[in-house]
Amino acid sequence: MPLPLASNQLLLCVSPDWATPAGRLQRFLRAQSANDWQPVGPSIPVMLGRSGLAWGRGLPAEPAGEVRLKSEGDGCAPAGIFVISALFGYAKPGSTLAHPAKLPYLYASPDLKAIDDPASSHYNRIVDQSSVACRDWTSCEDMRRDDQRYAIGAVVAHNLEQAPGAGSCIFLHVWEREGVPTAGCTAMSLADMTEIARWLDGAAAPVLVQLPRAEYEALREAWGLPLFAA
């Protein structure tokens, strides 16, 4: 069973199929036994990558059949099981949003960059460029944007081994608007993202499971996933 026993918070995201750039996400909290998952709140709509889903690099887990693998710039959000490792946002440390965070919090200053250059030693890392001696990247994403998409978000631990070209800098974040897909992240309304950020607790080792419907149905029992009827 690939879900860690220490993980008591689950974000389960299910899309209609591999190609659809939208789905629904439901929070679950593990109660007593390993398979005793209780839903938290209603399921919410989310937007996925413009090309749908592709199998990503997360916790060790095998897909149910042959799948396409995620790669840099493919426009796919990653499918699989992923640790939620940190929060980020525009609120400064010590603010009413950042201070009570129960995960490591990254302040999205103008110097905070997400490195998507596969040739960089910082590939698939979020770095404060003011503290980097050698900026060896030719492309990156600003974590401080002119819109609200990174006002609050969470880091999805995808491709931690930094395999070049396997996909980088995957987040949960605020959508541009409902109906607009992402470049490869999972996006939702500001209200939903804020509520999830406040709910996530590092002590509960939260994980994201993201699958198309058929794959979810095929793997649900083997992975010990809860029923998700939405």
Short mmCIF file of C-alpha atoms in Angstrom, two decimals:
data_model
loop_
_atom_site.label_atom_id
_atom_site.label_comp_id
_atom_site.label_asym_id
_atom_site.label_seq_id
_atom_site.Cartn_x
_atom_site.Cartn_y
_atom_site.Cartn_z
CA MET A 1 0.00 0.00 0.00
CA PRO A 2 1.90 3.10 -1.19
CA LEU A 3 0.14 5.63 1.07
CA PRO A 4 2.44 6.21 4.07
CA LEU A 5 0.90 5.11 7.36
CA ALA A 6 2.15 8.38 8.88
CA SER A 7 0.04 10.39 6.43
CA ASN A 8 -3.25 11.31 8.08
CA GLN A 9 -4.24 14.11 5.70
CA LEU A 10 -5.15 13.28 2.12
CA LEU A 11 -6.00 15.52 -0.82
CA LEU A 12 -7.63 13.30 -3.43
CA CYS A 13 -8.00 14.82 -6.89
CA VAL A 14 -9.85 12.89 -9.61
CA SER A 15 -10.29 13.97 -13.22
CA PRO A 16 -12.63 12.41 -15.83
CA ASP A 17 -9.72 11.08 -17.93
CA TRP A 18 -6.05 11.68 -18.78
CA ALA A 19 -6.77 14.51 -21.24
CA THR A 20 -9.32 16.64 -19.37
CA PRO A 21 -7.72 19.73 -17.76
CA ALA A 22 -10.16 19.83 -14.83
CA GLY A 23 -11.27 17.68 -11.93
CA ARG A 24 -12.54 17.72 -8.38
CA LEU A 25 -10.59 17.60 -5.14
CA GLN A 26 -11.73 16.24 -1.78
CA ARG A 27 -9.96 16.48 1.57
CA PHE A 28 -9.85 13.45 3.86
CA LEU A 29 -8.62 12.91 7.42
CA ARG A 30 -7.55 9.48 8.64
CA ALA A 31 -9.42 8.58 11.81
CA GLN A 32 -8.61 5.29 13.57
CA SER A 33 -7.53 2.47 11.25
CA ALA A 34 -5.35 2.61 8.15
CA ASN A 35 -8.34 2.73 5.78
CA ASP A 36 -10.63 4.86 7.93
CA TRP A 37 -10.66 8.06 5.86
CA GLN A 38 -13.28 10.66 6.71
CA PRO A 39 -14.18 13.46 4.24
CA VAL A 40 -13.51 17.04 5.32
CA GLY A 41 -15.81 19.63 3.77
CA PRO A 42 -17.29 19.35 0.27
CA SER A 43 -15.37 18.44 -2.86
CA ILE A 44 -14.19 21.46 -4.85
CA PRO A 45 -13.56 22.13 -8.56
CA VAL A 46 -9.93 22.39 -9.66
CA MET A 47 -8.14 23.16 -12.89
CA LEU A 48 -5.27 20.94 -14.04
CA GLY A 49 -2.64 21.19 -16.76
CA ARG A 50 -3.79 22.30 -20.20
CA SER A 51 -2.86 18.81 -21.49
CA GLY A 52 -4.47 16.96 -18.60
CA LEU A 53 -2.47 14.48 -16.53
CA ALA A 54 0.70 12.43 -17.04
CA TRP A 55 2.40 10.04 -14.63
CA GLY A 56 4.75 11.97 -12.37
CA ARG A 57 7.63 11.23 -10.01
CA GLY A 58 6.32 11.09 -6.46
CA LEU A 59 6.20 8.43 -3.77
CA PRO A 60 6.88 4.90 -5.07
CA ALA A 61 3.71 3.72 -6.78
CA GLU A 62 2.90 1.90 -10.01
CA PRO A 63 0.14 2.95 -12.43
CA ALA A 64 -2.55 0.44 -13.36
CA GLY A 65 -1.45 0.26 -17.02
CA GLU A 66 0.69 1.92 -19.65
CA VAL A 67 0.76 5.69 -19.21
CA ARG A 68 2.56 8.70 -20.60
CA LEU A 69 5.26 10.10 -18.33
CA LYS A 70 5.40 13.73 -17.33
CA SER A 71 8.14 15.86 -18.88
CA GLU A 72 9.19 19.49 -18.68
CA GLY A 73 6.88 21.80 -20.60
CA ASP A 74 4.33 19.12 -21.56
CA GLY A 75 1.44 21.05 -20.01
CA CYS A 76 0.44 18.09 -17.83
CA ALA A 77 -0.19 18.00 -14.11
CA PRO A 78 1.46 14.95 -12.49
CA ALA A 79 -0.54 11.86 -11.57
CA GLY A 80 0.50 9.70 -8.63
CA ILE A 81 1.15 10.24 -4.92
CA PHE A 82 2.99 13.32 -3.70
CA VAL A 83 3.98 14.77 -0.35
CA ILE A 84 2.85 18.35 0.34
CA SER A 85 6.09 19.80 1.64
CA ALA A 86 5.60 23.56 2.17
CA LEU A 87 3.36 26.59 1.78
CA PHE A 88 4.16 29.87 0.05
CA GLY A 89 2.46 33.19 -0.44
CA TYR A 90 2.56 36.96 -0.62
CA ALA A 91 1.88 37.39 3.10
CA LYS A 92 5.02 38.21 5.05
CA PRO A 93 6.25 35.93 7.85
CA GLY A 94 4.46 36.83 11.04
CA SER A 95 1.27 37.85 9.25
CA THR A 96 -2.09 36.42 10.27
CA LEU A 97 -1.92 34.02 7.31
CA ALA A 98 1.73 32.98 7.44
CA HIS A 99 2.32 32.90 11.20
CA PRO A 100 -0.10 30.06 12.08
CA ALA A 101 1.01 27.89 9.13
CA LYS A 102 1.66 24.29 10.17
CA LEU A 103 4.08 23.64 7.29
CA PRO A 104 7.30 25.45 6.34
CA TYR A 105 6.31 28.80 4.81
CA LEU A 106 8.13 30.54 1.94
CA TYR A 107 7.57 34.27 1.60
CA ALA A 108 7.17 35.08 -2.10
CA SER A 109 9.52 38.06 -2.24
CA PRO A 110 10.72 39.45 -5.59
CA ASP A 111 13.91 37.38 -5.15
CA LEU A 112 12.11 34.05 -4.75
CA LYS A 113 12.40 32.04 -7.97
CA ALA A 114 11.23 28.59 -9.10
CA ILE A 115 13.96 27.16 -11.33
CA ASP A 116 12.70 25.28 -14.40
CA ASP A 117 15.98 25.11 -16.37
CA PRO A 118 16.93 21.37 -16.56
CA ALA A 119 20.61 22.30 -16.96
CA SER A 120 20.72 24.21 -13.66
CA SER A 121 22.02 22.69 -10.44
CA HIS A 122 18.95 24.32 -8.85
CA TYR A 123 16.49 22.63 -11.23
CA ASN A 124 13.12 21.97 -9.61
CA ARG A 125 14.02 24.03 -6.58
CA ILE A 126 12.63 27.27 -5.15
CA VAL A 127 15.54 29.56 -4.31
CA ASP A 128 16.12 33.04 -2.98
CA GLN A 129 18.34 34.38 -5.75
CA SER A 130 19.84 36.99 -3.42
CA SER A 131 21.56 34.17 -1.51
CA VAL A 132 22.73 32.16 -4.55
CA ALA A 133 26.38 32.72 -5.40
CA CYS A 134 26.15 31.39 -8.95
CA ARG A 135 22.89 31.85 -10.86
CA ASP A 136 23.35 29.02 -13.34
CA TRP A 137 19.84 29.06 -14.82
CA THR A 138 18.55 30.60 -18.03
CA SER A 139 14.85 30.35 -17.15
CA CYS A 140 12.81 30.51 -13.97
CA GLU A 141 9.41 31.48 -12.69
CA ASP A 142 8.82 34.48 -10.46
CA MET A 143 7.10 33.47 -7.24
CA ARG A 144 6.03 37.07 -6.75
CA ARG A 145 3.55 37.69 -9.55
CA ASP A 146 1.44 40.64 -10.60
CA ASP A 147 -1.73 38.57 -10.17
CA GLN A 148 -3.17 36.52 -7.30
CA ARG A 149 -2.23 33.06 -8.54
CA TYR A 150 0.59 32.68 -6.01
CA ALA A 151 -1.05 34.74 -3.26
CA ILE A 152 -1.24 31.47 -1.31
CA GLY A 153 -0.19 28.00 -2.41
CA ALA A 154 1.46 24.72 -1.49
CA VAL A 155 4.51 22.91 -2.86
CA VAL A 156 3.88 19.47 -4.38
CA ALA A 157 6.99 17.31 -3.90
CA HIS A 158 7.36 16.09 -7.48
CA ASN A 159 10.66 14.92 -9.01
CA LEU A 160 12.64 15.38 -5.79
CA GLU A 161 15.62 13.60 -7.35
CA GLN A 162 15.82 16.49 -9.86
CA ALA A 163 15.83 14.21 -12.91
CA PRO A 164 16.56 16.69 -15.75
CA GLY A 165 13.52 17.29 -17.91
CA ALA A 166 11.13 15.21 -15.80
CA GLY A 167 9.07 18.23 -14.74
CA SER A 168 9.60 20.96 -12.19
CA CYS A 169 7.99 23.33 -9.71
CA ILE A 170 4.55 21.78 -9.25
CA PHE A 171 2.18 23.61 -6.92
CA LEU A 172 -1.31 23.89 -5.60
CA HIS A 173 -2.25 27.52 -6.22
CA VAL A 174 -5.01 29.99 -7.01
CA TRP A 175 -6.55 29.73 -10.47
CA GLU A 176 -6.68 32.58 -12.96
CA ARG A 177 -10.39 31.84 -13.11
CA GLU A 178 -12.53 28.73 -13.33
CA GLY A 179 -12.22 27.12 -16.76
CA VAL A 180 -8.64 28.29 -17.39
CA PRO A 181 -6.13 25.39 -17.18
CA THR A 182 -2.60 25.64 -15.82
CA ALA A 183 0.86 24.88 -17.20
CA GLY A 184 1.00 21.75 -15.00
CA CYS A 185 -0.19 22.66 -11.51
CA THR A 186 -3.49 22.13 -9.69
CA ALA A 187 -5.39 25.40 -9.23
CA MET A 188 -8.55 26.41 -7.38
CA SER A 189 -10.36 29.46 -6.06
CA LEU A 190 -8.61 31.79 -3.62
CA ALA A 191 -11.11 30.89 -0.90
CA ASP A 192 -10.56 27.14 -1.37
CA MET A 193 -6.76 27.47 -1.53
CA THR A 194 -6.72 29.59 1.61
CA GLU A 195 -8.87 27.07 3.50
CA ILE A 196 -6.68 24.16 2.41
CA ALA A 197 -3.49 26.02 3.36
CA ARG A 198 -4.85 26.64 6.85
CA TRP A 199 -5.93 22.99 7.16
CA LEU A 200 -2.67 21.36 6.07
CA ASP A 201 -0.55 20.19 9.00
CA GLY A 202 3.01 18.93 8.66
CA ALA A 203 2.51 16.70 11.72
CA ALA A 204 -0.14 14.82 9.70
CA ALA A 205 2.27 14.28 6.75
CA PRO A 206 -0.23 15.45 4.09
CA VAL A 207 -0.20 13.86 0.64
CA LEU A 208 -1.83 14.62 -2.70
CA VAL A 209 -3.17 11.71 -4.75
CA GLN A 210 -4.04 12.77 -8.29
CA LEU A 211 -5.52 10.33 -10.80
CA PRO A 212 -7.95 10.10 -13.71
CA ARG A 213 -11.20 8.33 -12.84
CA ALA A 214 -10.43 4.95 -14.46
CA GLU A 215 -6.98 4.80 -12.84
CA TYR A 216 -8.48 5.75 -9.48
CA GLU A 217 -11.08 2.97 -9.75
CA ALA A 218 -8.41 0.43 -10.71
CA LEU A 219 -6.04 1.39 -7.86
CA ARG A 220 -8.44 2.39 -5.09
CA GLU A 221 -8.46 -0.86 -3.13
CA ALA A 222 -4.77 -1.65 -3.64
CA TRP A 223 -3.78 1.84 -2.51
CA GLY A 224 -6.29 2.00 0.35
CA LEU A 225 -7.98 5.10 -1.04
CA PRO A 226 -11.36 6.30 0.22
CA LEU A 227 -14.49 6.34 -1.87
CA PHE A 228 -14.82 9.56 -3.87
CA ALA A 229 -18.20 9.81 -5.52
CA ALA A 230 -17.90 13.33 -6.97
#
